[in-house]
Short mmCIF file of C-alpha atoms and ligand atoms in Angstrom, two decimals:
data_model
loop_
_atom_site.label_atom_id
_atom_site.label_comp_id
_atom_site.label_asym_id
_atom_site.label_seq_id
_atom_site.Cartn_x
_atom_site.Cartn_y
_atom_site.Cartn_z
CA MET I 5 -84.18 79.87 23.69
CA SER I 6 -82.58 83.27 23.34
CA TYR I 7 -83.75 85.91 25.77
CA ILE I 8 -83.96 89.59 24.92
CA ILE I 9 -83.21 90.46 28.55
CA GLU I 10 -81.11 88.36 30.87
CA THR I 11 -79.91 89.55 34.26
CA LYS I 12 -77.61 87.71 36.64
CA ASN I 13 -77.81 88.56 40.35
CA ILE I 14 -78.40 92.22 39.64
CA ILE I 15 -78.34 94.43 42.73
CA LYS I 16 -78.99 98.13 43.33
CA ASP I 17 -78.17 99.73 46.66
CA PHE I 18 -79.03 103.31 47.61
CA ASP I 19 -76.56 103.81 50.45
CA GLU I 20 -77.55 101.23 53.06
CA PHE I 21 -80.85 100.41 51.37
CA ARG I 22 -81.07 97.51 48.90
CA ALA I 23 -83.79 98.44 46.39
CA VAL I 24 -83.13 95.53 44.01
CA ASN I 25 -81.84 92.34 45.55
CA SER I 26 -80.07 89.83 43.32
CA ILE I 27 -82.58 89.52 40.53
CA ASN I 28 -82.27 86.90 37.78
CA LEU I 29 -84.67 87.84 35.03
CA LYS I 30 -85.14 86.10 31.69
CA VAL I 31 -87.46 87.75 29.21
CA PRO I 32 -88.32 85.76 26.05
CA ARG I 33 -88.44 87.64 22.73
CA ASN I 34 -91.70 88.92 21.29
CA THR I 35 -93.66 88.61 24.49
CA ILE I 36 -95.38 91.05 26.81
CA TYR I 37 -93.57 90.53 30.08
CA GLY I 38 -94.91 92.03 33.30
CA ILE I 39 -93.10 92.93 36.49
CA LEU I 40 -95.89 92.94 39.06
CA GLY I 41 -95.42 94.38 42.52
CA PRO I 42 -96.58 97.02 44.99
CA ASN I 43 -95.22 100.56 45.23
CA GLY I 44 -91.67 100.57 46.47
CA ALA I 45 -91.00 96.98 45.35
CA GLY I 46 -88.10 98.06 43.12
CA LYS I 47 -89.78 97.98 39.68
CA SER I 48 -88.64 101.40 38.47
CA THR I 49 -85.15 100.83 39.86
CA LEU I 50 -84.88 97.53 37.98
CA ILE I 51 -86.14 99.05 34.73
CA SER I 52 -83.78 102.03 35.12
CA MET I 53 -80.80 99.67 35.26
CA LEU I 54 -82.01 97.82 32.16
CA CYS I 55 -82.40 101.15 30.35
CA THR I 56 -78.88 102.25 31.43
CA ILE I 57 -80.21 105.18 33.48
CA LEU I 58 -78.90 103.69 36.72
CA THR I 59 -75.68 101.66 37.10
CA PRO I 60 -76.06 98.37 38.95
CA THR I 61 -74.22 98.06 42.26
CA SER I 62 -73.29 94.53 41.23
CA GLY I 63 -74.40 91.75 38.90
CA THR I 64 -74.92 91.93 35.14
CA ALA I 65 -77.68 92.58 32.65
CA VAL I 66 -77.67 91.87 28.93
CA VAL I 67 -80.32 93.66 26.87
CA ASN I 68 -80.69 92.88 23.17
CA GLY I 69 -77.33 91.13 23.34
CA TYR I 70 -75.53 94.16 24.85
CA ASP I 71 -74.15 94.60 28.35
CA VAL I 72 -75.92 97.51 30.07
CA VAL I 73 -72.68 98.87 31.54
CA LYS I 74 -70.04 98.13 28.90
CA GLU I 75 -72.25 98.67 25.85
CA ALA I 76 -74.73 101.22 27.17
CA ASN I 77 -74.94 103.16 23.88
CA ASN I 78 -75.92 100.06 21.93
CA VAL I 79 -78.53 99.23 24.54
CA ARG I 80 -79.98 102.74 24.29
CA GLN I 81 -80.22 102.56 20.49
CA SER I 82 -82.22 99.34 20.62
CA ILE I 83 -84.81 100.26 23.25
CA GLY I 84 -87.74 102.61 23.69
CA ILE I 85 -88.78 103.91 27.10
CA VAL I 86 -91.97 105.31 28.53
CA PHE I 87 -91.36 106.59 32.05
CA GLN I 88 -93.69 106.28 34.99
CA THR I 89 -94.02 110.05 35.29
CA ARG I 90 -95.44 111.93 32.31
CA ALA I 91 -92.79 113.53 30.17
CA LEU I 92 -94.52 115.67 27.55
CA ASP I 93 -94.10 119.32 26.75
CA ASP I 94 -97.44 121.19 27.03
CA ILE I 95 -96.70 123.65 24.28
CA LEU I 96 -95.56 121.17 21.64
CA THR I 97 -98.00 119.37 19.35
CA GLY I 98 -98.09 115.59 19.11
CA ARG I 99 -96.34 115.74 15.74
CA GLU I 100 -93.64 118.04 17.12
CA HIS I 101 -92.93 115.60 19.93
CA LEU I 102 -92.37 112.86 17.39
CA GLU I 103 -90.17 115.11 15.20
CA MET I 104 -88.02 116.01 18.19
CA HIS I 105 -87.65 112.44 19.30
CA ALA I 106 -86.81 111.21 15.79
CA ALA I 107 -84.02 113.79 15.62
CA LEU I 108 -82.73 112.91 19.11
CA TYR I 109 -82.60 109.23 18.25
CA GLY I 110 -80.84 109.93 14.95
CA VAL I 111 -83.58 108.61 12.67
CA PRO I 112 -82.13 109.45 9.21
CA GLY I 113 -83.65 112.55 7.59
CA ASP I 114 -84.87 110.73 4.49
CA VAL I 115 -87.09 108.31 6.45
CA ARG I 116 -88.07 110.63 9.28
CA GLU I 117 -91.26 111.93 7.69
CA GLU I 118 -92.41 108.41 6.84
CA ARG I 119 -91.71 107.16 10.37
CA ILE I 120 -93.66 110.00 11.91
CA GLU I 121 -96.66 109.25 9.69
CA GLU I 122 -96.36 105.57 10.55
CA VAL I 123 -96.40 106.27 14.29
CA LEU I 124 -99.21 108.83 14.00
CA ASP I 125 -101.22 106.20 12.20
CA LEU I 126 -100.48 103.68 14.93
CA ILE I 127 -101.46 105.93 17.83
CA ALA I 128 -104.53 107.25 16.02
CA LEU I 129 -104.52 110.79 17.36
CA GLY I 130 -106.27 112.05 14.22
CA LYS I 131 -106.39 115.83 13.88
CA LYS I 132 -105.29 116.21 17.51
CA ALA I 133 -101.75 115.43 16.36
CA GLU I 134 -101.53 119.07 15.20
CA GLU I 135 -102.67 120.46 18.57
CA GLU I 136 -100.63 121.27 21.67
CA THR I 137 -100.56 118.33 24.05
CA LYS I 138 -102.00 120.39 26.92
CA ASN I 139 -105.37 119.75 25.23
CA TYR I 140 -104.96 115.97 25.26
CA SER I 141 -106.83 113.50 27.46
CA GLY I 142 -104.84 111.18 29.76
CA GLY I 143 -105.19 108.28 27.32
CA MET I 144 -104.03 110.38 24.34
CA LYS I 145 -100.98 111.57 26.25
CA ARG I 146 -100.09 108.00 27.11
CA ARG I 147 -100.54 106.87 23.48
CA LEU I 148 -98.31 109.69 22.30
CA GLU I 149 -95.63 108.73 24.80
CA ILE I 150 -95.78 105.10 23.71
CA GLY I 151 -95.69 106.13 20.02
CA ARG I 152 -92.71 108.37 20.70
CA GLY I 153 -90.90 105.39 22.21
CA LEU I 154 -91.39 103.50 18.94
CA ILE I 155 -90.10 106.08 16.45
CA HIS I 156 -86.62 104.56 16.09
CA HIS I 157 -88.00 101.01 15.69
CA PRO I 158 -86.71 99.56 18.96
CA LYS I 159 -86.66 95.81 19.48
CA LEU I 160 -87.68 96.30 23.07
CA LEU I 161 -90.10 98.76 24.65
CA PHE I 162 -90.08 99.51 28.38
CA LEU I 163 -93.33 100.77 29.86
CA ASP I 164 -93.11 101.78 33.50
CA GLU I 165 -96.65 101.69 34.91
CA PRO I 166 -98.28 102.46 31.55
CA THR I 167 -101.78 103.03 32.89
CA LEU I 168 -101.03 104.59 36.26
CA GLY I 169 -103.75 106.99 37.28
CA LEU I 170 -105.92 106.40 34.20
CA ASP I 171 -109.61 105.53 34.54
CA ILE I 172 -110.60 101.93 33.80
CA GLN I 173 -111.97 102.63 30.30
CA THR I 174 -108.80 104.40 29.23
CA ARG I 175 -106.74 101.65 30.80
CA GLU I 176 -108.57 99.05 28.75
CA SER I 177 -108.02 101.03 25.56
CA ILE I 178 -104.29 101.27 26.34
CA TRP I 179 -104.21 97.51 26.98
CA SER I 180 -105.72 96.71 23.60
CA TYR I 181 -103.34 99.19 22.02
CA ILE I 182 -100.33 97.46 23.62
CA GLU I 183 -101.64 94.07 22.49
CA GLU I 184 -102.07 95.31 18.94
CA LEU I 185 -98.52 96.59 18.96
CA LYS I 186 -97.16 93.23 19.94
CA ASN I 187 -99.22 91.47 17.29
CA ASN I 188 -98.31 93.86 14.51
CA ILE I 189 -94.65 94.63 14.98
CA ASP I 190 -91.56 92.66 15.87
CA ILE I 191 -91.18 93.89 19.44
CA THR I 192 -90.88 92.73 23.04
CA ILE I 193 -92.64 94.78 25.70
CA LEU I 194 -91.50 94.84 29.30
CA LEU I 195 -93.96 96.60 31.56
CA THR I 196 -94.21 97.16 35.27
CA THR I 197 -97.50 97.41 37.06
CA HIS I 198 -99.17 97.17 40.42
CA TYR I 199 -102.54 96.48 38.79
CA LEU I 200 -103.33 92.77 38.97
CA GLU I 201 -105.90 92.93 36.17
CA GLU I 202 -103.32 94.57 33.94
CA ALA I 203 -100.79 91.80 34.48
CA ASP I 204 -103.48 89.17 34.10
CA SER I 205 -105.11 90.38 30.92
CA LEU I 206 -102.04 91.62 29.08
CA CYS I 207 -98.94 89.66 29.98
CA ASP I 208 -97.67 86.39 28.53
CA GLU I 209 -95.46 86.02 31.57
CA VAL I 210 -95.42 87.75 34.94
CA ALA I 211 -92.68 88.08 37.53
CA ILE I 212 -93.91 88.90 41.02
CA ILE I 213 -91.55 91.33 42.74
CA ASN I 214 -91.66 92.22 46.41
CA GLN I 215 -89.10 94.12 48.48
CA GLY I 216 -86.52 94.02 45.72
CA GLU I 217 -86.78 90.31 44.99
CA ILE I 218 -88.50 88.28 42.31
CA ILE I 219 -90.46 85.66 44.12
CA LYS I 220 -92.06 83.75 41.29
CA SER I 221 -92.48 83.99 37.53
CA ASP I 222 -94.70 82.18 35.06
CA SER I 223 -97.70 82.77 32.79
CA PRO I 224 -100.75 84.16 34.64
CA LYS I 225 -102.61 80.98 33.72
CA ASN I 226 -99.99 78.68 35.25
CA LEU I 227 -99.62 80.87 38.32
CA LYS I 228 -103.34 80.61 38.98
CA GLU I 229 -103.63 76.91 38.17
CA GLU I 230 -100.77 76.09 40.47
CA LEU I 231 -102.79 77.34 43.44
CA LYS I 232 -105.19 74.44 42.91
CA SER I 233 -108.04 76.38 44.45
CA ASP I 234 -111.05 76.52 42.17
CA THR I 235 -114.48 77.34 43.57
CA LEU I 236 -117.74 75.70 42.55
CA THR I 237 -120.81 77.68 43.58
CA LEU I 238 -123.96 75.56 43.69
CA THR I 239 -127.41 77.08 44.14
CA SER I 240 -130.00 74.77 45.63
CA PRO I 241 -133.19 74.84 47.74
CA ASN I 242 -131.77 71.91 49.74
CA VAL I 243 -128.71 73.64 51.15
CA GLU I 244 -128.40 71.57 54.33
CA LYS I 245 -128.63 68.25 52.52
CA LEU I 246 -126.23 69.42 49.84
CA CYS I 247 -123.66 70.55 52.40
CA HIS I 248 -123.87 67.23 54.18
CA LEU I 249 -123.39 65.34 50.92
CA MET I 250 -120.42 67.45 49.86
CA GLU I 251 -118.71 67.27 53.23
CA ASN I 252 -118.26 63.57 52.68
CA GLN I 253 -116.59 63.83 49.27
CA SER I 254 -112.84 63.37 49.11
CA PHE I 255 -112.38 65.93 46.32
CA VAL I 256 -113.84 68.72 48.48
CA ASN I 257 -111.23 70.71 50.40
CA ASP I 258 -113.60 73.11 52.12
CA ILE I 259 -117.22 74.30 52.11
CA ALA I 260 -118.91 77.66 52.71
CA LYS I 261 -122.66 78.29 52.96
CA ASP I 262 -124.29 81.54 51.92
CA GLY I 263 -128.12 81.62 51.69
CA GLU I 264 -129.12 79.31 48.83
CA ASP I 265 -125.49 79.10 47.70
CA VAL I 266 -123.02 76.45 48.68
CA LYS I 267 -119.42 77.11 47.75
CA ILE I 268 -117.15 74.12 47.51
CA PHE I 269 -113.43 74.57 47.22
CA VAL I 270 -111.62 72.03 45.07
CA ALA I 271 -108.28 71.63 43.32
CA LYS I 272 -109.60 71.58 39.77
CA GLY I 273 -113.25 72.40 39.21
CA GLY I 274 -113.69 71.94 35.44
CA ASN I 275 -113.93 68.17 35.35
CA LEU I 276 -116.00 67.95 38.52
CA ILE I 277 -119.16 69.67 37.31
CA PRO I 278 -120.88 66.54 35.86
CA LYS I 279 -119.81 64.49 38.86
CA VAL I 280 -121.28 66.97 41.33
CA VAL I 281 -124.55 67.23 39.38
CA ASN I 282 -124.90 63.43 39.20
CA LEU I 283 -124.17 63.07 42.89
CA ALA I 284 -126.86 65.63 43.75
CA ASN I 285 -129.39 64.02 41.39
CA SER I 286 -128.91 60.56 42.79
CA ASN I 287 -129.48 61.97 46.30
CA ASP I 288 -132.65 63.84 45.27
CA ILE I 289 -131.08 67.23 45.70
CA GLU I 290 -132.15 69.89 43.24
CA ILE I 291 -129.37 72.04 41.75
CA LYS I 292 -130.62 75.31 40.25
CA SER I 293 -127.27 76.47 38.96
CA ILE I 294 -123.60 75.72 39.13
CA GLU I 295 -120.76 78.13 38.53
CA LEU I 296 -117.02 77.58 38.36
CA SER I 297 -114.47 80.26 39.23
CA HIS I 298 -110.69 80.18 39.15
CA PRO I 299 -108.47 82.04 41.60
CA SER I 300 -107.29 85.51 40.58
CA LEU I 301 -103.74 86.84 40.48
CA GLU I 302 -104.56 88.55 43.79
CA GLU I 303 -104.68 85.12 45.43
CA VAL I 304 -101.41 84.21 43.73
CA PHE I 305 -99.84 87.39 45.09
CA VAL I 306 -101.10 86.65 48.60
CA LYS I 307 -99.72 83.12 48.46
CA TYR I 308 -96.23 84.23 47.53
CA THR I 309 -95.97 87.40 49.59
CA GLY I 310 -98.34 86.74 52.47
CA ARG I 311 -100.07 90.07 51.77
CA LYS I 312 -102.66 91.57 49.44
CA ILE I 313 -101.16 93.86 46.83
CA SER I 314 -103.71 96.54 47.76
CA ASP I 315 -102.51 96.46 51.39
CA THR I 316 -98.92 97.00 50.33
CA THR I 317 -99.66 99.75 47.85
CA ARG I 318 -99.41 103.24 49.28
CA LYS I 319 -102.02 105.50 47.79
N1 ADP C 413 -82.67 107.51 44.19
C1 ADP C 413 -83.05 106.85 45.29
N2 ADP C 413 -82.46 107.03 46.47
C2 ADP C 413 -82.85 106.34 47.57
N3 ADP C 413 -83.84 105.44 47.58
C3 ADP C 413 -84.49 105.21 46.43
C4 ADP C 413 -84.13 105.90 45.21
N4 ADP C 413 -84.95 105.45 44.23
C5 ADP C 413 -85.76 104.55 44.79
N5 ADP C 413 -85.50 104.39 46.10
C6 ADP C 413 -86.18 103.47 47.02
O1 ADP C 413 -86.07 102.17 46.48
C7 ADP C 413 -87.28 101.45 46.66
C8 ADP C 413 -87.79 100.98 45.32
O2 ADP C 413 -88.25 102.09 44.58
P1 ADP C 413 -88.84 101.97 43.12
O3 ADP C 413 -87.90 101.20 42.28
O4 ADP C 413 -89.21 103.33 42.66
O5 ADP C 413 -90.15 101.09 43.39
P2 ADP C 413 -91.43 100.86 42.47
O6 ADP C 413 -91.14 101.39 41.12
O7 ADP C 413 -91.65 99.39 42.52
O8 ADP C 413 -92.55 101.59 43.14
C9 ADP C 413 -88.23 102.38 47.38
O9 ADP C 413 -88.19 102.08 48.75
C10 ADP C 413 -87.67 103.75 47.11
O10 ADP C 413 -87.97 104.62 48.17
MG1 MG C 414 -92.15 102.77 39.97
#
């Protein structure tokens, strides 16, 4: 498989401090790839090296087939960037932002107009495109920044914390927008985030980063399945009897009681539901309901870092 980004032992030191510690990253083409980690983990530093804004202390990175140090100009031509901190000019309209960016990126004059219309269509600003951006909502500003990053048709788009500080509704609308992008154009999206739900719902693959190192990478589904810690919640009027029965089953790793609910912790819950119901029936135990839940990425993060992401994230 050819990767659109491949780093080998990439390191960034700020004086004595190692912000990125020997990272080997492989990002498959046409995916949404997430770098998930708390504040200070090294996400922006890593992305800045891939975008040629920072020079690595050592190691190599190839982006779109170009070396980030030796062929920095080629790298820049083939990527779009949306920075973590907002970078819009209050007194320019949405359309003017796009015009300026198209000129900066050398989009040829004869296709410039068409490109701008194409991006305006994509980011659906409507009439607001003709207004100064100081009147835009947080979500509109973010869409404009993402659209601006697409004007020169990059093969790779970097989004550093794309929904930072946005309310949950706006975040969800940005997520579906990012998904649409990936489905409709030939592009790979690398995003960083410290929101677990964002990584879970959006990314094809996630790399967990902590203190400058990538600890684990895989699809969110595989990461969660690997924990082997599903929960079956059974509701029953015969809680005591049910607990006793379940305690003696080899597939049960642990049990917790909560009112009429009995939670049993198992490796893989899906195929156990009929078995559990039959067991209860044949022991005259009534089961009112049964619910299966899988672990979340939060549990995955805890397993690999020993901490909750919320505990490590400075507000
Ligand atoms: N220019 C810099 N000089 C010194 N330290 C820096 C610089 N940029 C980042 N750092 C430090 O490197 C670490 C990683 O920062 P950063 O990459 O911004 O993390 P993240 O984006 O994951 O929040 C932090 O401890 C930060 O304080
Ligand atoms: Mg950052």
